[in-house]
Amino acid sequence: MIALVDCESFYASCERVFDPTLYGRPVVVLSNNDGCVVAMSREAKALQVEMGAPWFKIKDWAASAGVVARSSNYELYGSLSARVMEIIGRYSAWQEVYSIDESFIGLHGTVDELTAIGHEIRSEVLRCTGIPVRVGIASSKTQAKLASRGAKADLSLGGVCHLGFYSPDRLDRILAGTSTTDLWGIAGRTGKRLAGMSIFTAKDLRDADAKWIRKKFSVVMERTVFELRGISCIPLEEQPPHKDQLIFSRSFCQPVSTREGMQQVFSIYAQRASTRLREHGLVAGVVSAWASTSRFREGEFHTAHVAVGMPTETDDPIGIAKAAFAALPRVRPGSDYVRAGVVLTGLRKKQSVAPLALFEPEYEGRRIGETLDGITQKLGPRAIGIGRGGLRGAPVWTMKREMLSRRATTHWEELCEARA
DNA sequence: TCTGGGGTCCTAGGACCC
DNA sequence: TCTGGGGTCCTAGGACCC
């Protein structure tokens, strides 16, 4: 059997762990730049706050409704996530950490035994981390996702739902009451196409002809059909040796419209991307960089983009920045760019053996990356930068995070204070 | 004034090889 | 000179996920 353990309103729950005054209140967490709502507590959902709503549009209403907003604090969430995942992992030899707030684990046992284990996981994670989780148990991942939805919808289940608990008739009714777009792997577009073929509910899809579905869609949808029947086709994945790509991208809080300005952006983004590369012990073979104008404004939407193969795979901030600069000639001066990113692909583990010196770029031997990491760790990310990224003073386009909580688990100076 | 960021998988099509 | 089939690798684009 497969259990999906997922955290309830994860970001909002993290904010509550170190600020108990938030319990029982509607909490929303905003995207970078305090742009839009990316997570919210049950209470905020009850107030019909919409996921993805631009903050500037609902800010005034939210204040009057007593909604508390927080800027996203990914360092805190990442740290709490690691603790939650470690505890979940104690209950099974097979664990897949699927996302920052979800994990699949493999379990064996009767319906009663597994339901009991589900409750134990729930109380243990809550006791050790303060994060509430739900547990959905079934024979496939797609069904486990469904079970988790069940645990969310039916409060009487106490946060744990085992699909095996239901009779076939009852299960039919549950599936008939679930629209296809509520299933894992099916979003709006595919939902519409399915509806055009008179497949509206999870039950319709489960009972459709799998071969025909494969022909009309793809092997992915065929797997969903089998998974709905309780035949597991999407195995638990071991953690891959490393990821395939690494992206650093951000929106600006003020547009950038000159090549010099964009050069500074690429310089800083390349530095940040290369830091992450070293955190993962990786080197990149291909660097791409892009900058886009806004989709929400008048005028043509435009992206300046370039991809550059590196002569030797590298994690060097200077080499990556220089490669990213290749996008600069495609930047149209005068256009208002609102977003940019540096994407690293062709990733592999950094070897301990140095490449042939003949092919090694001059900056490679100087270990500039490590030096940079050391300084930023001590003095903060603004302390040093390469090229235009080193200019004094925060550039005008940097991120807005006006309602940021403490990074209470990763920075000594931001520890929580307790008063008697 | 203000609309996120970081990923994965699949497919189709082109280039190239034998 | 002409021709077929099978295979791999790469890339771009679409769709989806959290």
XYZ file of C-alpha atoms (C1' of nucleotides) in Angstrom:
456
model
C 0.000 0.000 0.000
C 1.001 3.588 -0.517
C 0.466 6.406 1.944
C 0.605 10.046 1.029
C 1.505 12.212 3.983
C 0.911 15.856 3.257
C 1.167 18.907 5.433
C -1.943 20.964 6.037
C -1.594 24.505 4.646
C 2.132 24.006 4.969
C 3.471 27.562 4.646
C 0.754 28.968 6.873
C 1.390 26.210 9.418
C 5.124 27.016 9.419
C 4.345 30.649 10.170
C 2.219 29.529 13.107
C 4.920 27.362 14.650
C 6.929 30.410 15.687
C 4.025 32.834 16.063
C 1.260 31.179 18.077
C -0.896 34.301 17.882
C -1.700 33.148 14.342
C -3.596 30.030 15.468
C -7.266 30.238 14.613
C -6.761 33.313 12.454
C -6.889 33.522 8.664
C -3.280 33.524 7.419
C -2.089 34.015 3.845
C 1.456 33.646 2.575
C 2.559 35.751 -0.377
C 4.845 34.935 -3.272
C 8.172 36.662 -3.751
C 7.792 40.408 -4.144
C 4.638 40.067 -2.066
C 3.006 39.554 -5.452
C 0.176 37.135 -4.938
C -1.293 34.604 -2.520
C 0.483 31.243 -2.728
C -0.752 29.564 0.436
C -3.392 30.060 3.064
C -4.814 28.588 6.221
C -8.190 26.880 6.425
C -9.657 30.031 7.952
C -8.478 32.125 4.997
C -9.950 29.582 2.575
C -13.237 29.852 4.433
C -13.175 33.592 3.700
C -12.991 32.692 -0.018
C -9.548 34.150 -0.524
C -8.473 32.966 -3.967
C -5.232 31.122 -4.541
C -3.041 33.245 -6.806
C -4.953 36.453 -6.104
C -2.722 39.515 -6.605
C -2.073 40.962 -3.174
C -2.393 44.580 -4.209
C -5.962 43.889 -5.303
C -7.211 42.278 -2.095
C -4.980 43.960 0.469
C -7.533 46.458 1.758
C -10.337 43.955 1.945
C -8.005 41.485 3.675
C -7.046 43.967 6.362
C -10.686 44.677 7.123
C -11.453 40.947 7.257
C -8.689 40.360 9.801
C -6.475 38.392 7.428
C -2.806 38.227 8.446
C -0.294 38.214 5.579
C 3.293 36.984 5.588
C 6.000 37.249 2.929
C 7.249 33.816 1.960
C 10.162 32.639 4.091
C 11.523 29.699 2.124
C 14.455 29.198 4.380
C 12.127 28.512 7.299
C 9.826 26.281 5.251
C 12.716 24.277 3.824
C 14.181 23.675 7.245
C 10.862 22.591 8.801
C 10.152 20.425 5.762
C 13.403 18.511 6.250
C 12.428 17.760 9.855
C 8.923 16.639 8.893
C 10.275 14.362 6.131
C 12.807 12.769 8.449
C 10.080 11.833 10.926
C 7.805 10.410 8.207
C 10.754 8.390 6.917
C 10.993 6.555 10.238
C 7.781 4.692 9.418
C 8.893 3.025 6.194
C 11.900 1.776 4.297
C 10.421 3.220 1.109
C 10.070 6.963 1.098
C 9.724 9.403 -1.739
C 9.881 13.061 -0.792
C 7.573 14.351 -3.473
C 7.588 18.068 -2.700
C 8.316 20.486 0.102
C 5.124 19.424 1.891
C 4.336 15.909 0.644
C 5.873 12.489 0.951
C 4.819 9.059 -0.280
C 5.770 6.008 1.764
C 5.216 2.291 1.211
C 3.390 0.356 3.945
C 2.182 -3.202 4.560
C -0.735 -4.197 6.807
C -4.475 -4.467 7.210
C -6.815 -1.518 6.879
C -7.004 -1.181 10.660
C -3.259 -1.468 11.175
C -2.441 1.099 8.522
C -5.095 3.514 9.722
C -3.535 3.270 13.181
C -0.074 3.935 11.734
C -1.503 6.932 9.901
C -2.746 8.389 13.167
C 0.583 7.731 14.815
C 2.486 9.546 12.033
C 0.127 12.431 12.372
C 0.532 12.848 16.107
C 4.296 12.292 16.035
C 4.922 14.901 13.317
C 2.703 17.343 15.171
C 4.445 16.665 18.486
C 7.980 17.052 17.090
C 7.509 19.918 14.650
C 4.158 21.607 15.291
C 3.081 20.902 11.709
C -0.295 19.175 11.196
C -0.366 16.524 8.459
C -2.981 14.409 6.700
C -2.498 10.813 5.644
C -4.180 9.201 2.618
C -3.721 5.454 2.165
C -4.586 3.330 -0.900
C -3.126 0.913 -3.453
C -1.726 3.498 -5.860
C -0.350 7.008 -5.719
C -3.317 8.466 -7.592
C -5.695 6.798 -5.154
C -3.598 7.890 -2.178
C -3.922 11.462 -3.403
C -7.661 10.947 -3.576
C -7.694 9.514 -0.054
C -5.803 12.542 1.177
C -8.493 14.762 -0.321
C -10.985 12.658 1.556
C -9.158 13.207 4.828
C -9.270 16.919 4.153
C -12.963 17.028 3.287
C -14.291 14.750 6.021
C -13.150 16.111 9.374
C -14.676 13.140 11.187
C -11.817 10.991 9.843
C -9.373 12.770 12.092
C -6.892 13.436 9.289
C -6.389 9.833 8.139
C -8.257 8.200 5.260
C -7.733 4.613 4.058
C -9.601 3.967 0.821
C -9.834 0.270 1.710
C -12.264 1.233 4.450
C -15.035 1.809 1.895
C -17.299 -0.748 0.193
C -17.147 -0.908 -3.629
C -20.525 0.846 -3.834
C -19.420 3.622 -1.536
C -16.165 3.990 -3.471
C -18.137 4.279 -6.726
C -20.134 7.098 -5.229
C -16.987 8.848 -4.023
C -15.410 8.615 -7.489
C -18.644 9.742 -9.141
C -18.556 12.803 -6.921
C -14.968 13.687 -7.904
C -14.437 15.660 -11.099
C -11.549 14.609 -13.323
C -9.689 17.859 -12.747
C -9.508 17.082 -9.033
C -7.339 14.084 -9.862
C -3.559 14.060 -9.725
C -2.161 14.801 -13.180
C -5.302 16.271 -14.715
C -5.646 20.013 -14.989
C -7.916 22.341 -16.925
C -6.876 21.631 -20.498
C -7.029 17.882 -20.267
C -10.204 18.163 -18.201
C -11.890 20.031 -21.040
C -10.775 17.497 -23.626
C -12.057 14.679 -21.426
C -15.378 16.463 -20.949
C -15.667 16.670 -24.729
C -15.601 12.869 -24.692
C -18.266 12.700 -21.985
C -15.780 11.827 -19.259
C -16.586 14.101 -16.373
C -15.836 12.259 -13.157
C -13.130 10.044 -11.715
C -15.552 7.139 -12.059
C -16.080 7.851 -15.783
C -12.326 7.858 -16.285
C -11.693 4.712 -14.240
C -14.276 2.830 -16.332
C -13.072 4.169 -19.695
C -11.174 1.946 -22.140
C -7.513 2.306 -21.227
C -6.148 1.570 -24.715
C -8.465 4.141 -26.249
C -7.452 6.717 -23.636
C -3.810 6.060 -24.466
C -4.449 6.637 -28.152
C -6.389 9.857 -27.532
C -4.027 11.220 -24.888
C -0.804 9.561 -23.833
C 0.698 6.863 -21.707
C 0.430 9.265 -18.757
C -3.362 9.325 -18.863
C -3.499 5.574 -19.403
C -1.563 5.131 -16.182
C -4.061 7.339 -14.362
C -6.867 5.016 -15.520
C -5.074 1.968 -14.130
C -4.133 3.752 -10.940
C -7.779 4.662 -10.355
C -8.581 0.957 -10.591
C -6.094 0.344 -7.817
C -3.348 -1.004 -10.079
C -0.174 0.814 -9.146
C 1.762 2.008 -12.246
C 3.668 4.973 -10.839
C 6.301 3.487 -8.548
C 7.786 5.125 -5.488
C 10.879 6.887 -6.750
C 14.162 6.716 -4.964
C 15.640 10.161 -4.628
C 17.359 10.767 -7.961
C 21.148 11.174 -7.764
C 20.648 14.807 -8.678
C 18.215 17.119 -10.400
C 18.210 17.785 -14.154
C 18.076 21.540 -14.073
C 18.506 24.407 -11.672
C 16.665 27.677 -12.094
C 17.160 31.004 -10.415
C 14.487 33.441 -11.511
C 12.822 36.428 -9.942
C 10.444 39.246 -10.802
C 11.613 42.772 -10.165
C 9.618 45.226 -8.129
C 10.504 47.897 -10.704
C 11.040 47.221 -14.409
C 14.540 47.177 -15.860
C 14.870 48.679 -19.313
C 18.579 49.104 -20.054
C 21.287 46.637 -21.025
C 23.493 47.867 -18.183
C 20.693 47.249 -15.718
C 20.115 43.786 -17.124
C 23.787 43.015 -16.972
C 23.679 43.687 -13.259
C 20.636 41.417 -12.922
C 22.345 38.567 -14.784
C 25.498 39.095 -12.788
C 23.673 38.700 -9.483
C 21.391 35.890 -10.657
C 24.375 33.962 -12.023
C 26.089 34.307 -8.687
C 23.023 33.029 -6.828
C 22.567 30.145 -9.248
C 26.202 29.142 -8.905
C 25.870 29.168 -5.110
C 22.996 26.685 -5.356
C 25.038 24.621 -7.751
C 27.794 24.295 -5.167
C 25.243 23.545 -2.421
C 24.256 20.495 -4.457
C 27.829 19.644 -5.387
C 27.038 20.021 -9.091
C 28.570 21.571 -12.165
C 26.623 22.796 -15.208
C 27.328 22.250 -18.900
C 24.766 24.670 -20.315
C 23.810 28.133 -19.138
C 20.703 29.871 -20.401
C 19.486 33.293 -19.474
C 16.250 35.081 -20.233
C 14.395 38.301 -19.470
C 10.705 38.969 -20.152
C 8.372 41.912 -20.306
C 5.014 41.775 -18.518
C 2.073 39.778 -19.833
C -0.292 42.027 -17.933
C 0.607 45.251 -19.630
C -0.047 46.964 -22.903
C 2.361 46.256 -25.688
C 3.914 43.152 -27.098
C 5.032 40.407 -24.718
C 8.666 39.694 -25.431
C 11.414 37.472 -24.071
C 15.136 37.861 -24.685
C 16.676 34.422 -24.394
C 19.946 32.641 -25.027
C 21.510 29.255 -24.271
C 25.265 28.794 -24.145
C 27.239 25.559 -23.944
C 30.194 25.805 -21.577
C 33.613 24.624 -22.791
C 33.978 22.631 -19.572
C 31.281 21.980 -16.979
C 31.587 24.497 -14.197
C 30.136 26.005 -11.017
C 32.130 29.187 -11.381
C 30.109 32.386 -10.906
C 32.226 34.384 -13.341
C 32.041 31.833 -16.116
C 28.282 31.484 -15.625
C 27.764 35.252 -15.542
C 29.789 35.721 -18.725
C 27.710 33.055 -20.443
C 24.485 34.713 -19.269
C 25.661 38.033 -20.726
C 25.233 36.487 -24.171
C 21.543 37.330 -23.773
C 22.296 41.051 -23.483
C 22.392 41.805 -27.232
C 18.852 40.406 -27.459
C 17.618 42.762 -24.755
C 15.738 45.664 -26.380
C 16.681 48.863 -24.615
C 13.548 50.807 -23.722
C 11.376 47.719 -23.208
C 10.214 47.249 -19.623
C 11.511 43.903 -18.405
C 9.839 42.651 -15.240
C 11.377 39.195 -14.806
C 14.576 37.385 -15.558
C 16.179 34.079 -14.857
C 19.339 32.016 -15.159
C 18.787 28.336 -15.968
C 21.526 25.742 -15.578
C 21.234 22.387 -17.357
C 23.560 19.565 -18.336
C 24.179 19.061 -14.625
C 26.462 16.413 -13.200
C 28.184 15.719 -9.911
C 31.388 17.623 -9.503
C 34.339 15.248 -9.761
C 37.117 15.393 -7.268
C 39.562 14.987 -10.151
C 40.320 18.267 -11.865
C 39.721 18.424 -15.625
C 42.731 18.688 -17.927
C 44.410 22.017 -17.266
C 44.565 22.639 -20.988
C 40.778 23.001 -21.106
C 40.391 24.742 -17.816
C 39.345 28.392 -18.094
C 41.614 30.807 -16.277
C 39.126 31.634 -13.516
C 38.562 27.971 -12.687
C 41.636 27.473 -10.572
C 40.991 30.434 -8.335
C 38.089 28.945 -6.383
C 36.171 32.187 -6.590
C 32.875 30.453 -5.913
C 33.963 29.071 -2.570
C 35.390 32.418 -1.515
C 32.112 34.107 -2.395
C 30.152 31.519 -0.455
C 32.324 32.020 2.597
C 31.871 35.771 2.596
C 28.121 35.766 1.965
C 27.614 33.195 4.682
C 29.334 35.422 7.193
C 28.176 38.831 6.067
C 24.963 38.256 4.120
C 24.128 38.086 0.413
C 24.661 41.823 -0.157
C 28.214 41.814 1.166
C 29.997 40.979 -2.063
C 29.243 40.555 -5.724
C 31.041 40.006 -8.954
C 31.183 42.590 -11.710
C 28.138 44.829 -11.733
C 26.614 42.611 -9.071
C 29.107 44.126 -6.673
C 27.865 47.680 -7.002
C 27.115 49.322 -3.662
C 23.542 49.790 -2.569
C 20.607 47.507 -3.266
C 19.494 47.843 -6.879
C 16.039 49.394 -7.227
C 14.561 46.235 -8.677
C 15.249 43.890 -5.765
C 12.558 41.879 -4.090
C 9.971 43.285 -1.799
C 9.341 41.247 1.340
C 7.668 43.525 3.777
C 6.030 40.988 6.054
C 8.823 38.506 6.530
C 8.923 36.295 9.610
C 12.092 35.144 11.393
C 14.281 32.412 9.986
C 13.998 30.880 13.413
C 15.549 27.495 12.676
C 18.526 28.488 10.537
C 19.904 31.785 11.917
C 21.127 32.308 15.470
C 20.281 35.983 15.465
C 16.692 35.231 14.484
C 15.947 32.700 17.223
C 12.598 32.984 18.906
C 12.394 34.575 22.309
C 10.318 33.024 25.040
C 9.092 35.079 27.931
C 7.885 33.659 31.224
C 2.503 51.309 -8.720
C 1.605 46.287 -7.575
C 0.021 39.524 -10.934
C 5.535 33.640 -7.942
C 9.254 30.313 -8.521
C 11.131 25.820 -9.378
C 10.583 21.634 -11.211
C 9.214 16.966 -14.097
C 7.609 14.096 -17.903
C 6.054 13.147 -22.611
C 5.808 13.836 -27.558
C 7.042 15.260 -32.052
C 10.336 16.417 -35.256
C 14.968 16.989 -37.064
C 19.762 15.462 -37.548
C 22.547 11.858 -37.934
C 24.232 7.033 -38.166
C 24.413 2.277 -39.908
C 22.971 6.045 -58.308
C 18.957 5.030 -55.696
C 16.498 3.246 -51.758
C 14.445 1.425 -46.899
C 14.258 0.704 -42.131
C 15.727 1.128 -37.576
C 17.989 3.353 -34.040
C 19.808 7.281 -31.048
C 20.259 11.836 -29.506
C 18.820 16.447 -29.024
C 15.551 20.257 -28.662
C 11.271 22.758 -28.313
C 6.832 22.927 -26.742
C 2.949 21.413 -24.060
C 0.974 19.997 -19.861
C 1.182 19.352 -15.291
C 2.658 19.579 -10.258
C 3.434 21.985 -5.783
